[in-house]
Amino acid sequence: MKKFWIQVILLSLLIFAGFYSYHNPDFILSFIPNNSSLSKTQIKVGSAILNVEIANSASERAKGLSGRDSIASDSGMLFIFDSSKRYQFWMKGMKIPIDMIFINNGKIVDLLKIVPPPLANQKDSDLPRYQPISDIDMVLEVQNGYIDKNSLVVGDNVYLIKQ
């Protein structure tokens, strides 16, 4: 008799879990490993449209694109800050060179082309720091050569595309 009630309870839990999962799909998704917790959107930079991952928390910005072997030609990572100032960046853990597009109030204010990854076994204290010439509220990291390929210049507009 005890075995019967255990089976009834387990079956009831299974039915409840199935019903709950059906009506709350995000519950199941929370158990599935995801390579990126970053939100994604599209932006228009100059006349080009990019698919971007958004890094708007301190931990997401700290990791950035480090550890990646490549960036698609139509993709990038957008770092969003709470306030405008001259933030510093380094290439810790980067494997590839990138272009950096510094943005303030929806306009490009500075561009850095072909920012190289660190040398093998380079100490963190020896890594170069990169800083825009003026205050920024966002920086966009893209594939090396993107700035020249798309003829971006200081003053170009940057728009978030609503999805």
Coordinates of C-alpha atoms in Angstrom, one line a residue:
M1 CA 0.0 0.0 0.0
K2 CA 2.9 2.4 0.8
K3 CA 4.4 1.8 -2.7
F4 CA 1.0 2.7 -4.3
W5 CA 0.9 6.1 -2.5
I6 CA 4.5 6.9 -3.4
Q7 CA 3.7 6.2 -7.1
V8 CA 0.5 8.4 -6.9
I9 CA 2.5 11.2 -5.3
L10 CA 5.3 10.9 -7.9
L11 CA 2.8 10.8 -10.8
S12 CA 1.0 13.8 -9.3
L13 CA 4.3 15.8 -9.1
L14 CA 5.1 14.8 -12.7
I15 CA 1.7 15.9 -14.0
F16 CA 2.0 19.2 -12.0
A17 CA 5.6 19.8 -13.3
G18 CA 4.4 19.2 -16.9
F19 CA 1.4 21.5 -16.5
Y20 CA 3.6 24.2 -14.9
S21 CA 6.2 23.9 -17.6
Y22 CA 3.6 24.1 -20.4
H23 CA 2.3 27.4 -19.0
N24 CA 5.7 28.8 -18.0
P25 CA 8.2 27.9 -20.8
D26 CA 10.9 30.1 -19.3
F27 CA 11.0 27.7 -16.3
I28 CA 12.3 24.9 -18.5
L29 CA 14.7 27.3 -20.3
S30 CA 16.3 28.2 -17.0
F31 CA 17.6 24.6 -16.8
I32 CA 19.1 24.5 -20.3
P33 CA 22.7 25.7 -20.5
N34 CA 23.1 28.9 -22.6
N35 CA 26.4 30.0 -24.0
S36 CA 25.3 33.7 -23.6
S37 CA 23.1 35.4 -21.2
L38 CA 23.6 38.6 -23.1
S39 CA 20.5 40.2 -24.7
K40 CA 20.7 40.7 -28.5
T41 CA 19.4 43.4 -30.8
Q42 CA 20.3 45.2 -34.0
I43 CA 21.8 48.7 -34.4
K44 CA 22.4 50.9 -37.4
V45 CA 25.9 52.4 -37.5
G46 CA 26.3 54.9 -40.3
S47 CA 24.5 53.1 -43.1
A48 CA 25.3 49.5 -41.9
I49 CA 23.1 47.3 -39.8
L50 CA 24.7 45.1 -37.1
N51 CA 23.5 42.2 -34.9
V52 CA 24.9 43.0 -31.5
E53 CA 25.1 41.4 -28.1
I54 CA 24.5 43.9 -25.4
A55 CA 26.9 44.0 -22.4
N56 CA 25.2 46.4 -19.9
S57 CA 26.3 44.9 -16.5
A58 CA 29.7 45.1 -15.0
S59 CA 30.3 41.4 -15.3
E60 CA 29.3 41.3 -18.9
R61 CA 31.5 44.3 -19.7
A62 CA 34.4 42.7 -17.9
K63 CA 34.2 39.5 -20.0
G64 CA 33.3 41.3 -23.3
L65 CA 34.6 39.4 -26.3
S66 CA 37.5 37.7 -24.5
G67 CA 38.0 34.0 -25.3
R68 CA 36.3 34.2 -28.7
D69 CA 38.1 33.0 -31.8
S70 CA 36.2 35.2 -34.3
I71 CA 33.4 37.8 -34.7
A72 CA 31.0 37.6 -37.7
S73 CA 31.4 40.5 -40.1
D74 CA 27.8 41.6 -39.4
S75 CA 28.1 41.3 -35.6
G76 CA 29.5 43.0 -32.6
M77 CA 29.2 43.7 -28.9
L78 CA 27.7 46.9 -27.6
F79 CA 28.8 48.0 -24.1
I80 CA 26.3 50.3 -22.5
F81 CA 27.2 52.5 -19.5
D82 CA 25.0 54.3 -17.0
S83 CA 26.8 57.6 -17.4
S84 CA 29.1 59.3 -19.9
K85 CA 32.8 59.5 -19.1
R86 CA 36.2 58.5 -20.6
Y87 CA 36.2 54.7 -19.8
Q88 CA 39.3 52.7 -20.3
F89 CA 39.4 49.3 -22.1
W90 CA 42.0 46.5 -22.3
M91 CA 42.2 43.4 -24.4
K92 CA 42.6 40.9 -21.6
G93 CA 41.8 37.4 -22.8
M94 CA 41.2 38.5 -26.4
K95 CA 42.4 36.2 -29.2
I96 CA 41.7 38.4 -32.1
P97 CA 42.2 42.1 -33.1
I98 CA 39.1 44.3 -33.2
D99 CA 37.9 47.7 -34.1
M100 CA 36.4 49.9 -31.4
I101 CA 33.7 52.5 -32.1
F102 CA 33.2 55.0 -29.2
I103 CA 29.7 56.5 -29.0
N104 CA 28.1 59.3 -27.0
N105 CA 24.5 60.4 -27.3
G106 CA 23.9 58.4 -30.5
K107 CA 26.9 59.7 -32.4
I108 CA 30.4 58.3 -33.0
V109 CA 32.9 60.4 -31.1
D110 CA 36.1 58.3 -31.7
L111 CA 37.3 55.3 -33.6
L112 CA 40.2 52.9 -32.9
K113 CA 41.2 50.5 -35.7
I114 CA 42.9 47.2 -35.5
V115 CA 43.3 47.0 -31.7
P116 CA 45.6 44.0 -31.2
P117 CA 45.1 41.1 -28.8
P118 CA 47.7 40.8 -26.0
L119 CA 50.9 39.0 -26.6
A120 CA 51.2 35.5 -25.3
N121 CA 52.0 35.4 -21.6
Q122 CA 51.6 39.2 -21.3
K123 CA 51.0 40.2 -17.7
D124 CA 47.7 42.1 -16.9
S125 CA 49.7 45.0 -15.5
D126 CA 51.5 45.3 -18.9
L127 CA 48.4 45.3 -21.0
P128 CA 47.8 48.6 -22.9
R129 CA 44.7 50.6 -21.9
Y130 CA 42.6 52.2 -24.7
Q131 CA 40.6 55.3 -24.0
P132 CA 38.4 57.5 -26.2
I133 CA 39.3 61.2 -26.8
S134 CA 36.0 62.3 -25.1
D135 CA 33.3 61.0 -22.8
I136 CA 31.2 58.1 -24.1
D137 CA 28.1 56.2 -23.0
M138 CA 28.6 53.2 -25.3
V139 CA 31.4 51.4 -27.1
L140 CA 30.9 49.0 -30.0
E141 CA 33.5 46.3 -30.6
V142 CA 33.4 44.8 -34.1
Q143 CA 35.5 42.7 -36.4
N144 CA 38.9 44.0 -37.3
G145 CA 38.6 46.2 -40.5
Y146 CA 34.9 47.0 -40.0
I147 CA 35.4 50.7 -39.6
D148 CA 37.2 51.0 -43.0
K149 CA 35.0 48.5 -44.8
N150 CA 31.9 50.6 -43.8
S151 CA 33.6 54.0 -44.2
L152 CA 32.6 55.0 -40.6
V153 CA 33.7 58.5 -39.4
V154 CA 33.4 60.6 -36.3
G155 CA 29.9 62.2 -36.3
D156 CA 28.1 59.2 -37.9
N157 CA 24.8 58.4 -36.2
V158 CA 24.1 55.2 -34.2
Y159 CA 20.5 54.0 -33.9
L160 CA 19.1 51.2 -31.9
I161 CA 16.6 49.3 -34.1
K162 CA 13.5 48.5 -32.2
Q163 CA 12.5 44.8 -32.4

